Amino acid sequence: MIKVEHLGKTFQTSSGSVVDAVQNISFEVAQGSFYTLLGPSGCGKSTTLRCVAGLEAPESGEITVGNKTVFSDKKQISIPPDKRNIGMVFQSYAIWPHMTVFENVAFPLKLMKERLSSKKIKEKVQHALDTVRLGDLGSRQAPQLSGGQQQRLALARALVREPDIMLLDEPLSNLDAKLREAMRLELKALLETLNITTLYVTHDQVEALAMSSRIAVMSQGKIIQEAVPEEIYAKPSCRFVADFIGSSNFFEGVVEETADPGSFAKVKTTHGLLQAYLAVAAKVGDKVTLCIRPENISIETRKPSSDLNMLTGKVDVAVFLGEFKDVTIAVGEDLVRARLHPQSPVGRGDDVYLHVPPETTVVVAW
Ligand SMILES: Nc1ncnc2c1ncn2[C@@H]1O[C@H](COP(=O)(O)OP(=O)(O)OP(=O)(O)O)[C@@H](O)[C@H]1O
Ligand SMILES: [Mg+2]
């Protein structure tokens, strides 16, 4: 539905330096799917989105929406934004301040070629407002809404024309945590029901995991890894991805015995030989990083029968956080974080055995 090929965009700053905002990125968003660009501030997410919308002129690449090429440097095509039939909510959403909430949402409908009856407009606007939970505020002047309400208004305004494609740039960033969580699921369900193909931008990893069919993790203008959420989380391709999404413990080591990707390698670390899952090819002698999620580590106070992938350490900090106990264990020179059951009796100063299961200990590039 959306195909981006070898997209490149640079900016010239006023001081004369050149910013490589987007560097040769390619991805495809399947019809009806929810595709997320995820990455830290400044990695090029908004720029990519704005290129798809036609608000930014790329230097290179090709963008196809449906079966229409909307941009191509080679074929010298650049279709203006209003001819791309795309709904968009910007990071800095702008509501029209001189209008009521209702009028803000009705406005795009009135611009449509197809003339709608005022009854139909009323229906559609009310439906869009109900969807974002602003149903009761239609007659309010738009600037008299809170930040979060204004954000939802911007969303209703983009939804009301029921576009085939929606580009959303951090549309939930101004909502408080509870509402953001509820809106995540509602927005996803809504876009699914309306069968809208969505390209979404966020720097919030939980949001990306919760909402997306696929995620592209970006850093410094490039896509670093692209996969379904489960894979991005469980099988990060590099340390950056593992670190950015969720939290991870890292051990450095050298491959001592390799295996086919999808199987287990033996890696020599300062904590002994560990078996670890190999997602990518590695050779004997390669320096690698092992990454282990805190929730995959289990802790025993008595010596387990097997010493496969078993480490020993001393509990340094144990903090009760309601849903779990966050424990930091000194293992040799390393501090290892583990997430234990909130009722776990483990406490500061305890000598413990840590088990890091091979299937959740993942080898990533150094
Ligand atoms: N108009 C511009 N002029 C110069 N540089 C720009 C311009 N717009 C963006 N950039 C630069 O391009 C890079 C990518 O910016 P972009 O807005 O795409 O990042 P982002 O991933 O959306 O970040 P954030 O999460 O902070 O919104 C940044 O280094 C930014 O400073
Ligand atoms: Mg941005």
mmCIF file of C-alpha atoms and ligand atoms in Angstrom:
data_model
loop_
_atom_site.group_PDB
_atom_site.id
_atom_site.type_symbol
_atom_site.label_atom_id
_atom_site.label_comp_id
_atom_site.label_asym_id
_atom_site.label_seq_id
_atom_site.Cartn_x
_atom_site.Cartn_y
_atom_site.Cartn_z
ATOM 1 C CA MET A 1 0.000 0.000 0.000
ATOM 2 C CA ILE A 2 2.890 2.330 0.833
ATOM 3 C CA LYS A 3 6.261 1.564 -0.674
ATOM 4 C CA VAL A 4 9.313 3.651 0.130
ATOM 5 C CA GLU A 5 12.480 2.852 -1.795
ATOM 6 C CA HIS A 6 15.956 4.273 -1.223
ATOM 7 C CA LEU A 7 14.585 7.466 0.257
ATOM 8 C CA GLY A 8 17.137 10.157 1.002
ATOM 9 C CA LYS A 9 16.659 13.618 2.449
ATOM 10 C CA THR A 10 19.212 16.159 3.651
ATOM 11 C CA PHE A 11 18.699 19.554 5.225
ATOM 12 C CA GLN A 12 20.885 22.584 4.851
ATOM 13 C CA THR A 13 21.107 24.424 8.147
ATOM 14 C CA SER A 14 21.462 28.182 8.389
ATOM 15 C CA SER A 15 25.054 27.740 9.564
ATOM 16 C CA GLY A 16 25.788 25.998 6.263
ATOM 17 C CA SER A 17 26.206 22.442 7.542
ATOM 18 C CA VAL A 18 24.331 19.535 5.983
ATOM 19 C CA VAL A 19 22.139 17.158 8.027
ATOM 20 C CA ASP A 20 21.619 13.655 6.573
ATOM 21 C CA ALA A 21 18.133 13.334 8.044
ATOM 22 C CA VAL A 22 17.102 10.224 6.077
ATOM 23 C CA GLN A 23 19.670 7.997 4.407
ATOM 24 C CA ASN A 24 18.650 5.494 1.754
ATOM 25 C CA ILE A 25 15.786 3.879 3.636
ATOM 26 C CA SER A 26 13.332 1.370 2.174
ATOM 27 C CA PHE A 27 10.223 -0.223 3.643
ATOM 28 C CA GLU A 28 6.772 -1.415 2.676
ATOM 29 C CA VAL A 29 3.510 -0.988 4.536
ATOM 30 C CA ALA A 30 0.993 -3.703 3.648
ATOM 31 C CA GLN A 31 -2.659 -2.839 3.004
ATOM 32 C CA GLY A 32 -4.587 -2.490 6.270
ATOM 33 C CA SER A 33 -1.503 -2.895 8.455
ATOM 34 C CA PHE A 34 -0.088 -0.700 11.183
ATOM 35 C CA TYR A 35 3.553 0.130 10.522
ATOM 36 C CA THR A 36 5.660 2.030 13.035
ATOM 37 C CA LEU A 37 8.844 4.023 12.690
ATOM 38 C CA LEU A 38 10.439 3.894 16.126
ATOM 39 C CA GLY A 39 13.600 5.613 17.252
ATOM 40 C CA PRO A 40 15.178 8.264 19.452
ATOM 41 C CA SER A 41 14.733 11.988 18.920
ATOM 42 C CA GLY A 42 16.308 13.274 15.722
ATOM 43 C CA CYS A 43 16.633 9.887 13.979
ATOM 44 C CA GLY A 44 14.543 10.974 10.986
ATOM 45 C CA LYS A 45 11.051 9.634 11.753
ATOM 46 C CA SER A 46 9.088 12.832 11.099
ATOM 47 C CA THR A 47 11.142 13.632 8.035
ATOM 48 C CA THR A 48 10.303 10.215 6.540
ATOM 49 C CA LEU A 49 6.629 10.699 7.297
ATOM 50 C CA ARG A 50 6.617 14.191 5.830
ATOM 51 C CA CYS A 51 8.242 12.879 2.640
ATOM 52 C CA VAL A 52 5.420 10.316 2.295
ATOM 53 C CA ALA A 53 2.847 13.058 2.881
ATOM 54 C CA GLY A 54 4.533 15.270 0.274
ATOM 55 C CA LEU A 55 5.355 18.038 2.764
ATOM 56 C CA GLU A 56 9.087 17.568 2.328
ATOM 57 C CA ALA A 57 10.873 17.141 -0.996
ATOM 58 C CA PRO A 58 13.339 14.226 -0.836
ATOM 59 C CA GLU A 59 16.531 14.279 -2.903
ATOM 60 C CA SER A 60 16.419 10.660 -3.894
ATOM 61 C CA GLY A 61 14.266 7.556 -3.974
ATOM 62 C CA GLU A 62 10.775 6.598 -4.905
ATOM 63 C CA ILE A 63 7.487 6.585 -2.965
ATOM 64 C CA THR A 64 4.448 4.643 -4.119
ATOM 65 C CA VAL A 65 1.020 4.934 -2.498
ATOM 66 C CA GLY A 66 -1.537 2.360 -3.647
ATOM 67 C CA ASN A 67 -0.423 1.862 -7.223
ATOM 68 C CA LYS A 68 0.431 5.493 -7.816
ATOM 69 C CA THR A 69 4.006 6.772 -7.761
ATOM 70 C CA VAL A 70 3.785 9.960 -5.732
ATOM 71 C CA PHE A 71 7.486 10.725 -5.743
ATOM 72 C CA SER A 72 10.384 9.611 -7.896
ATOM 73 C CA ASP A 73 13.645 11.444 -8.444
ATOM 74 C CA LYS A 74 14.451 9.350 -11.522
ATOM 75 C CA LYS A 75 11.062 9.808 -13.178
ATOM 76 C CA GLN A 76 10.856 13.390 -11.903
ATOM 77 C CA ILE A 77 7.475 12.822 -10.249
ATOM 78 C CA SER A 78 6.315 14.827 -7.258
ATOM 79 C CA ILE A 79 2.582 14.789 -6.584
ATOM 80 C CA PRO A 80 1.399 17.606 -4.246
ATOM 81 C CA PRO A 81 0.178 16.618 -0.757
ATOM 82 C CA ASP A 82 -3.510 17.352 -1.380
ATOM 83 C CA LYS A 83 -3.552 14.904 -4.322
ATOM 84 C CA ARG A 84 -2.240 11.985 -2.246
ATOM 85 C CA ASN A 85 -5.487 11.223 -0.340
ATOM 86 C CA ILE A 86 -3.697 10.751 2.951
ATOM 87 C CA GLY A 87 -4.884 11.751 6.416
ATOM 88 C CA MET A 88 -2.261 13.099 8.750
ATOM 89 C CA VAL A 89 -1.847 14.147 12.340
ATOM 90 C CA PHE A 90 1.300 16.144 12.902
ATOM 91 C CA GLN A 91 3.609 16.048 15.866
ATOM 92 C CA SER A 92 2.818 19.730 16.389
ATOM 93 C CA TYR A 93 -0.885 19.317 15.655
ATOM 94 C CA ALA A 94 -2.661 22.503 14.729
ATOM 95 C CA ILE A 95 -6.311 23.046 15.479
ATOM 96 C CA TRP A 96 -8.119 26.005 13.981
ATOM 97 C CA PRO A 97 -8.472 28.397 16.916
ATOM 98 C CA HIS A 98 -11.320 30.528 15.536
ATOM 99 C CA MET A 99 -13.630 27.513 15.201
ATOM 100 C CA THR A 100 -15.565 25.322 17.582
ATOM 101 C CA VAL A 101 -14.615 21.693 18.080
ATOM 102 C CA PHE A 102 -17.458 20.646 15.777
ATOM 103 C CA GLU A 103 -16.435 23.104 13.059
ATOM 104 C CA ASN A 104 -12.829 21.942 13.217
ATOM 105 C CA VAL A 105 -13.893 18.403 12.368
ATOM 106 C CA ALA A 106 -16.563 19.436 9.843
ATOM 107 C CA PHE A 107 -14.164 21.650 7.901
ATOM 108 C CA PRO A 108 -12.337 18.906 5.963
ATOM 109 C CA LEU A 109 -15.719 17.407 4.972
ATOM 110 C CA LYS A 110 -16.835 20.731 3.536
ATOM 111 C CA LEU A 111 -13.721 20.849 1.381
ATOM 112 C CA MET A 112 -14.535 17.512 -0.241
ATOM 113 C CA LYS A 113 -15.510 17.465 -3.905
ATOM 114 C CA GLU A 114 -18.491 15.287 -3.119
ATOM 115 C CA ARG A 115 -21.098 17.537 -1.452
ATOM 116 C CA LEU A 116 -22.508 16.049 1.747
ATOM 117 C CA SER A 117 -25.853 17.024 3.283
ATOM 118 C CA SER A 118 -25.600 18.886 6.588
ATOM 119 C CA LYS A 119 -27.306 15.907 8.256
ATOM 120 C CA LYS A 120 -24.599 13.574 6.910
ATOM 121 C CA ILE A 121 -21.863 15.984 8.007
ATOM 122 C CA LYS A 122 -23.350 16.171 11.485
ATOM 123 C CA GLU A 123 -23.448 12.388 11.709
ATOM 124 C CA LYS A 124 -19.864 11.924 10.555
ATOM 125 C CA VAL A 125 -18.515 14.668 12.806
ATOM 126 C CA GLN A 126 -20.358 13.316 15.839
ATOM 127 C CA HIS A 127 -19.077 9.826 15.111
ATOM 128 C CA ALA A 128 -15.484 11.067 14.787
ATOM 129 C CA LEU A 129 -15.800 13.084 18.011
ATOM 130 C CA ASP A 130 -17.344 10.145 19.879
ATOM 131 C CA THR A 131 -14.482 7.982 18.693
ATOM 132 C CA VAL A 132 -11.922 10.218 20.362
ATOM 133 C CA ARG A 133 -14.172 10.804 23.385
ATOM 134 C CA LEU A 134 -14.941 14.442 22.640
ATOM 135 C CA GLY A 135 -18.590 13.745 21.857
ATOM 136 C CA ASP A 136 -19.885 16.208 24.454
ATOM 137 C CA LEU A 137 -17.590 19.076 23.571
ATOM 138 C CA GLY A 138 -18.665 19.843 19.994
ATOM 139 C CA SER A 139 -19.835 23.384 20.750
ATOM 140 C CA ARG A 140 -16.742 24.376 22.757
ATOM 141 C CA GLN A 141 -14.253 26.818 21.149
ATOM 142 C CA ALA A 142 -11.234 24.768 20.127
ATOM 143 C CA PRO A 143 -8.577 26.717 22.099
ATOM 144 C CA GLN A 144 -10.597 26.068 25.267
ATOM 145 C CA LEU A 145 -9.574 22.411 25.223
ATOM 146 C CA SER A 146 -6.712 20.918 27.210
ATOM 147 C CA GLY A 147 -3.574 19.827 25.360
ATOM 148 C CA GLY A 148 -4.670 16.214 25.303
ATOM 149 C CA GLN A 149 -8.151 17.125 24.112
ATOM 150 C CA GLN A 150 -6.677 19.252 21.319
ATOM 151 C CA GLN A 151 -4.594 16.286 20.282
ATOM 152 C CA ARG A 152 -7.691 14.110 20.117
ATOM 153 C CA LEU A 153 -9.440 16.816 18.128
ATOM 154 C CA ALA A 154 -6.612 16.743 15.587
ATOM 155 C CA LEU A 155 -7.118 12.976 15.402
ATOM 156 C CA ALA A 156 -10.879 13.304 14.859
ATOM 157 C CA ARG A 157 -10.255 15.821 12.103
ATOM 158 C CA ALA A 158 -7.930 13.426 10.293
ATOM 159 C CA LEU A 159 -10.297 10.477 10.755
ATOM 160 C CA VAL A 160 -13.489 12.152 9.633
ATOM 161 C CA ARG A 161 -12.781 11.775 5.911
ATOM 162 C CA GLU A 162 -12.014 8.099 6.412
ATOM 163 C CA PRO A 163 -8.819 8.198 4.370
ATOM 164 C CA ASP A 164 -7.283 4.968 3.004
ATOM 165 C CA ILE A 165 -3.977 5.944 4.540
ATOM 166 C CA MET A 166 -3.196 7.649 7.771
ATOM 167 C CA LEU A 167 0.130 9.148 8.786
ATOM 168 C CA LEU A 168 0.384 9.735 12.512
ATOM 169 C CA ASP A 169 3.310 11.540 14.097
ATOM 170 C CA GLU A 170 3.335 10.964 17.871
ATOM 171 C CA PRO A 171 -0.435 11.557 18.068
ATOM 172 C CA LEU A 172 -0.671 10.450 21.710
ATOM 173 C CA SER A 173 2.356 12.240 23.121
ATOM 174 C CA ASN A 174 0.389 14.943 24.952
ATOM 175 C CA LEU A 175 -1.995 12.608 26.733
ATOM 176 C CA ASP A 176 -1.546 11.578 30.333
ATOM 177 C CA ALA A 177 -0.339 8.021 30.918
ATOM 178 C CA LYS A 178 -3.737 6.439 31.637
ATOM 179 C CA LEU A 179 -5.485 8.038 28.677
ATOM 180 C CA ARG A 180 -2.554 7.302 26.398
ATOM 181 C CA GLU A 181 -2.779 3.644 27.291
ATOM 182 C CA ALA A 182 -6.519 3.521 26.642
ATOM 183 C CA MET A 183 -6.228 5.534 23.424
ATOM 184 C CA ARG A 184 -3.505 3.206 22.111
ATOM 185 C CA LEU A 185 -5.876 0.276 22.006
ATOM 186 C CA GLU A 186 -8.844 2.334 20.864
ATOM 187 C CA LEU A 187 -6.929 3.994 18.073
ATOM 188 C CA LYS A 188 -5.543 0.699 16.860
ATOM 189 C CA ALA A 189 -8.971 -0.957 16.940
ATOM 190 C CA LEU A 190 -10.515 2.012 15.183
ATOM 191 C CA LEU A 191 -7.964 2.103 12.371
ATOM 192 C CA GLU A 192 -8.361 -1.657 11.989
ATOM 193 C CA THR A 193 -12.155 -1.445 11.800
ATOM 194 C CA LEU A 194 -11.959 1.327 9.219
ATOM 195 C CA ASN A 195 -9.315 -0.740 7.382
ATOM 196 C CA ILE A 196 -6.980 2.247 7.253
ATOM 197 C CA THR A 197 -3.355 1.556 6.382
ATOM 198 C CA THR A 198 -1.315 3.372 8.999
ATOM 199 C CA LEU A 199 2.219 4.693 9.094
ATOM 200 C CA TYR A 200 2.904 5.682 12.682
ATOM 201 C CA VAL A 201 5.782 7.525 14.290
ATOM 202 C CA THR A 202 6.753 7.272 17.933
ATOM 203 C CA HIS A 203 9.784 7.258 20.186
ATOM 204 C CA ASP A 204 7.788 5.290 22.779
ATOM 205 C CA GLN A 205 8.793 1.631 22.613
ATOM 206 C CA VAL A 206 5.818 0.352 24.614
ATOM 207 C CA GLU A 207 3.429 2.152 22.292
ATOM 208 C CA ALA A 208 5.208 0.668 19.275
ATOM 209 C CA LEU A 209 5.097 -2.859 20.718
ATOM 210 C CA ALA A 210 1.434 -2.564 21.667
ATOM 211 C CA MET A 211 0.120 -1.156 18.413
ATOM 212 C CA SER A 212 2.215 -2.263 15.471
ATOM 213 C CA SER A 213 1.954 -5.024 12.916
ATOM 214 C CA ARG A 214 5.579 -4.298 12.054
ATOM 215 C CA ILE A 215 8.215 -1.981 13.506
ATOM 216 C CA ALA A 216 11.186 -0.314 11.834
ATOM 217 C CA VAL A 217 13.744 0.786 14.413
ATOM 218 C CA MET A 218 15.605 3.861 13.202
ATOM 219 C CA SER A 219 18.838 5.487 14.271
ATOM 220 C CA GLN A 220 20.625 8.410 12.645
ATOM 221 C CA GLY A 221 18.580 8.401 9.454
ATOM 222 C CA LYS A 222 18.741 4.652 8.863
ATOM 223 C CA ILE A 223 16.556 1.629 9.546
ATOM 224 C CA ILE A 224 18.496 -0.660 11.868
ATOM 225 C CA GLN A 225 16.016 -3.537 12.191
ATOM 226 C CA GLU A 226 12.588 -4.234 10.736
ATOM 227 C CA ALA A 227 10.360 -7.011 12.041
ATOM 228 C CA VAL A 228 7.184 -7.887 13.942
ATOM 229 C CA PRO A 229 7.138 -6.585 17.557
ATOM 230 C CA GLU A 230 7.785 -9.995 19.146
ATOM 231 C CA GLU A 231 10.901 -10.476 17.069
ATOM 232 C CA ILE A 232 12.236 -6.964 17.652
ATOM 233 C CA TYR A 233 11.899 -7.571 21.378
ATOM 234 C CA ALA A 234 13.079 -11.168 21.630
ATOM 235 C CA LYS A 235 15.644 -11.219 18.820
ATOM 236 C CA PRO A 236 17.183 -7.760 18.560
ATOM 237 C CA SER A 237 19.757 -7.595 15.777
ATOM 238 C CA CYS A 238 22.186 -5.342 17.595
ATOM 239 C CA ARG A 239 22.937 -3.758 20.908
ATOM 240 C CA PHE A 240 21.271 -0.480 19.966
ATOM 241 C CA VAL A 241 17.910 -2.183 19.341
ATOM 242 C CA ALA A 242 18.184 -4.306 22.481
ATOM 243 C CA ASP A 243 18.977 -1.254 24.538
ATOM 244 C CA PHE A 244 16.353 1.030 23.013
ATOM 245 C CA ILE A 245 13.496 -1.451 23.303
ATOM 246 C CA GLY A 246 12.948 -2.699 26.792
ATOM 247 C CA SER A 247 15.932 -3.073 29.069
ATOM 248 C CA SER A 248 18.713 -5.552 28.720
ATOM 249 C CA ASN A 249 21.821 -6.894 30.388
ATOM 250 C CA PHE A 250 24.869 -7.101 28.153
ATOM 251 C CA PHE A 251 27.855 -9.454 28.459
ATOM 252 C CA GLU A 252 30.739 -9.233 26.080
ATOM 253 C CA GLY A 253 32.388 -12.391 24.842
ATOM 254 C CA VAL A 254 34.096 -14.331 22.087
ATOM 255 C CA VAL A 255 32.440 -17.099 20.073
ATOM 256 C CA GLU A 256 34.091 -20.381 20.988
ATOM 257 C CA GLU A 257 31.838 -22.797 19.176
ATOM 258 C CA THR A 258 29.397 -21.674 16.549
ATOM 259 C CA ALA A 259 26.257 -23.210 15.062
ATOM 260 C CA ASP A 260 23.748 -22.407 12.341
ATOM 261 C CA PRO A 261 21.664 -19.272 12.872
ATOM 262 C CA GLY A 262 18.549 -20.339 14.791
ATOM 263 C CA SER A 263 20.608 -22.619 17.017
ATOM 264 C CA PHE A 264 22.921 -22.225 20.032
ATOM 265 C CA ALA A 265 26.502 -21.023 20.044
ATOM 266 C CA LYS A 266 28.985 -21.262 22.896
ATOM 267 C CA VAL A 267 30.395 -17.919 23.931
ATOM 268 C CA LYS A 268 33.305 -17.382 26.274
ATOM 269 C CA THR A 269 32.631 -14.561 28.733
ATOM 270 C CA THR A 270 34.263 -13.358 31.926
ATOM 271 C CA HIS A 271 31.522 -15.378 33.681
ATOM 272 C CA GLY A 272 32.481 -18.607 31.945
ATOM 273 C CA LEU A 273 31.146 -20.365 28.893
ATOM 274 C CA LEU A 274 27.535 -19.489 28.077
ATOM 275 C CA GLN A 275 25.214 -21.002 25.521
ATOM 276 C CA ALA A 276 23.316 -18.379 23.600
ATOM 277 C CA TYR A 277 20.830 -18.143 20.787
ATOM 278 C CA LEU A 278 22.319 -17.216 17.454
ATOM 279 C CA ALA A 279 19.978 -15.118 15.333
ATOM 280 C CA VAL A 280 22.695 -14.002 12.942
ATOM 281 C CA ALA A 281 25.713 -15.811 11.507
ATOM 282 C CA ALA A 282 28.873 -15.718 13.638
ATOM 283 C CA LYS A 283 32.320 -17.264 13.290
ATOM 284 C CA VAL A 284 34.540 -18.803 15.932
ATOM 285 C CA GLY A 285 36.678 -15.998 17.352
ATOM 286 C CA ASP A 286 34.107 -13.239 16.661
ATOM 287 C CA LYS A 287 33.657 -10.711 19.430
ATOM 288 C CA VAL A 288 29.968 -10.554 20.296
ATOM 289 C CA THR A 289 27.566 -9.132 22.838
ATOM 290 C CA LEU A 290 25.080 -11.320 24.665
ATOM 291 C CA CYS A 291 21.855 -9.685 25.624
ATOM 292 C CA ILE A 292 19.580 -10.967 28.334
ATOM 293 C CA ARG A 293 16.286 -9.402 29.360
ATOM 294 C CA PRO A 294 15.832 -8.956 33.157
ATOM 295 C CA GLU A 295 12.586 -10.956 33.133
ATOM 296 C CA ASN A 296 14.321 -13.990 31.635
ATOM 297 C CA ILE A 297 16.790 -14.403 34.473
ATOM 298 C CA SER A 298 15.801 -16.714 37.270
ATOM 299 C CA ILE A 299 17.334 -16.578 40.715
ATOM 300 C CA GLU A 300 17.902 -19.383 43.222
ATOM 301 C CA THR A 301 19.356 -19.172 46.676
ATOM 302 C CA ARG A 302 20.272 -22.869 46.635
ATOM 303 C CA LYS A 303 22.663 -24.371 44.092
ATOM 304 C CA PRO A 304 20.681 -25.744 41.122
ATOM 305 C CA SER A 305 21.381 -29.272 39.887
ATOM 306 C CA SER A 306 22.585 -28.131 36.466
ATOM 307 C CA ASP A 307 25.340 -25.592 36.034
ATOM 308 C CA LEU A 308 24.527 -24.866 32.374
ATOM 309 C CA ASN A 309 24.366 -21.058 31.953
ATOM 310 C CA MET A 310 24.532 -20.667 35.702
ATOM 311 C CA LEU A 311 26.260 -17.655 37.261
ATOM 312 C CA THR A 312 26.836 -16.710 40.851
ATOM 313 C CA GLY A 313 26.526 -13.274 42.385
ATOM 314 C CA LYS A 314 25.594 -11.145 45.350
ATOM 315 C CA VAL A 315 22.425 -9.060 45.515
ATOM 316 C CA ASP A 316 23.357 -5.390 45.556
ATOM 317 C CA VAL A 317 19.942 -3.716 45.431
ATOM 318 C CA ALA A 318 16.424 -5.151 45.710
ATOM 319 C CA VAL A 319 13.528 -2.766 45.162
ATOM 320 C CA PHE A 320 9.861 -3.676 45.471
ATOM 321 C CA LEU A 321 7.978 -1.975 42.619
ATOM 322 C CA GLY A 322 4.488 -3.346 43.128
ATOM 323 C CA GLU A 323 4.214 -5.458 39.997
ATOM 324 C CA PHE A 324 7.690 -6.939 40.384
ATOM 325 C CA LYS A 325 10.877 -6.803 42.375
ATOM 326 C CA ASP A 326 13.744 -5.074 40.601
ATOM 327 C CA VAL A 327 16.963 -6.711 41.705
ATOM 328 C CA THR A 328 20.541 -5.734 40.860
ATOM 329 C CA ILE A 329 23.121 -8.449 41.365
ATOM 330 C CA ALA A 330 26.886 -8.046 41.334
ATOM 331 C CA VAL A 331 28.246 -10.809 39.108
ATOM 332 C CA GLY A 332 32.010 -10.440 38.898
ATOM 333 C CA GLU A 333 32.610 -6.976 37.494
ATOM 334 C CA ASP A 334 29.108 -6.738 36.007
ATOM 335 C CA LEU A 335 25.887 -5.557 37.554
ATOM 336 C CA VAL A 336 22.991 -7.704 36.367
ATOM 337 C CA ARG A 337 19.367 -6.576 36.565
ATOM 338 C CA ALA A 338 16.674 -9.170 37.125
ATOM 339 C CA ARG A 339 12.928 -8.834 37.444
ATOM 340 C CA LEU A 340 11.588 -11.141 40.128
ATOM 341 C CA HIS A 341 8.180 -11.964 41.511
ATOM 342 C CA PRO A 342 7.165 -9.129 43.884
ATOM 343 C CA GLN A 343 6.935 -11.636 46.747
ATOM 344 C CA SER A 344 10.406 -13.041 46.139
ATOM 345 C CA PRO A 345 12.316 -13.210 49.450
ATOM 346 C CA VAL A 346 15.613 -12.268 47.804
ATOM 347 C CA GLY A 347 17.207 -9.260 49.504
ATOM 348 C CA ARG A 348 20.353 -7.162 49.652
ATOM 349 C CA GLY A 349 23.509 -9.086 50.499
ATOM 350 C CA ASP A 350 22.136 -12.530 49.551
ATOM 351 C CA ASP A 351 24.430 -14.879 47.659
ATOM 352 C CA VAL A 352 22.455 -16.159 44.686
ATOM 353 C CA TYR A 353 22.642 -18.405 41.634
ATOM 354 C CA LEU A 354 21.452 -16.881 38.381
ATOM 355 C CA HIS A 355 20.192 -18.931 35.480
ATOM 356 C CA VAL A 356 20.202 -17.310 32.050
ATOM 357 C CA PRO A 357 18.341 -19.666 29.692
ATOM 358 C CA PRO A 358 20.147 -20.212 26.339
ATOM 359 C CA GLU A 359 16.946 -19.612 24.330
ATOM 360 C CA THR A 360 16.535 -16.080 25.731
ATOM 361 C CA THR A 361 20.219 -15.171 25.795
ATOM 362 C CA VAL A 362 20.710 -13.641 22.384
ATOM 363 C CA VAL A 363 23.956 -13.114 20.513
ATOM 364 C CA VAL A 364 24.094 -9.710 18.826
ATOM 365 C CA ALA A 365 26.886 -8.011 16.909
ATOM 366 C CA TRP A 366 29.579 -6.485 19.152
HETATM 367 N N1 LIG B 1 13.917 21.999 8.588
HETATM 368 C C1 LIG B 1 15.048 21.442 9.024
HETATM 369 N N2 LIG B 1 16.238 22.054 8.866
HETATM 370 C C2 LIG B 1 17.383 21.494 9.291
HETATM 371 N N3 LIG B 1 17.453 20.308 9.899
HETATM 372 C C3 LIG B 1 16.306 19.650 10.107
HETATM 373 C C4 LIG B 1 15.035 20.176 9.692
HETATM 374 N N4 LIG B 1 14.073 19.294 10.034
HETATM 375 C C5 LIG B 1 14.710 18.266 10.633
HETATM 376 N N5 LIG B 1 16.042 18.467 10.681
HETATM 377 C C6 LIG B 1 17.065 17.561 11.252
HETATM 378 O O1 LIG B 1 16.897 16.292 10.649
HETATM 379 C C7 LIG B 1 17.076 15.256 11.593
HETATM 380 C C8 LIG B 1 15.834 14.394 11.630
HETATM 381 O O2 LIG B 1 14.747 15.156 12.143
HETATM 382 P P1 LIG B 1 13.298 14.558 12.395
HETATM 383 O O3 LIG B 1 12.405 15.673 12.713
HETATM 384 O O4 LIG B 1 12.939 13.702 11.224
HETATM 385 O O5 LIG B 1 13.561 13.640 13.679
HETATM 386 P P2 LIG B 1 12.523 12.779 14.544
HETATM 387 O O6 LIG B 1 13.006 11.373 14.498
HETATM 388 O O7 LIG B 1 11.144 13.043 14.097
HETATM 389 O O8 LIG B 1 12.773 13.340 16.023
HETATM 390 P P3 LIG B 1 11.720 13.654 17.230
HETATM 391 O O9 LIG B 1 11.442 12.337 17.906
HETATM 392 O O10 LIG B 1 12.500 14.568 18.115
HETATM 393 O O11 LIG B 1 10.505 14.287 16.642
HETATM 394 C C9 LIG B 1 17.413 15.932 12.900
HETATM 395 O O12 LIG B 1 18.796 15.934 13.050
HETATM 396 C C10 LIG B 1 16.876 17.333 12.729
HETATM 397 O O13 LIG B 1 17.612 18.258 13.487
HETATM 398 MG MG MG B 2 9.513 13.975 15.011
#
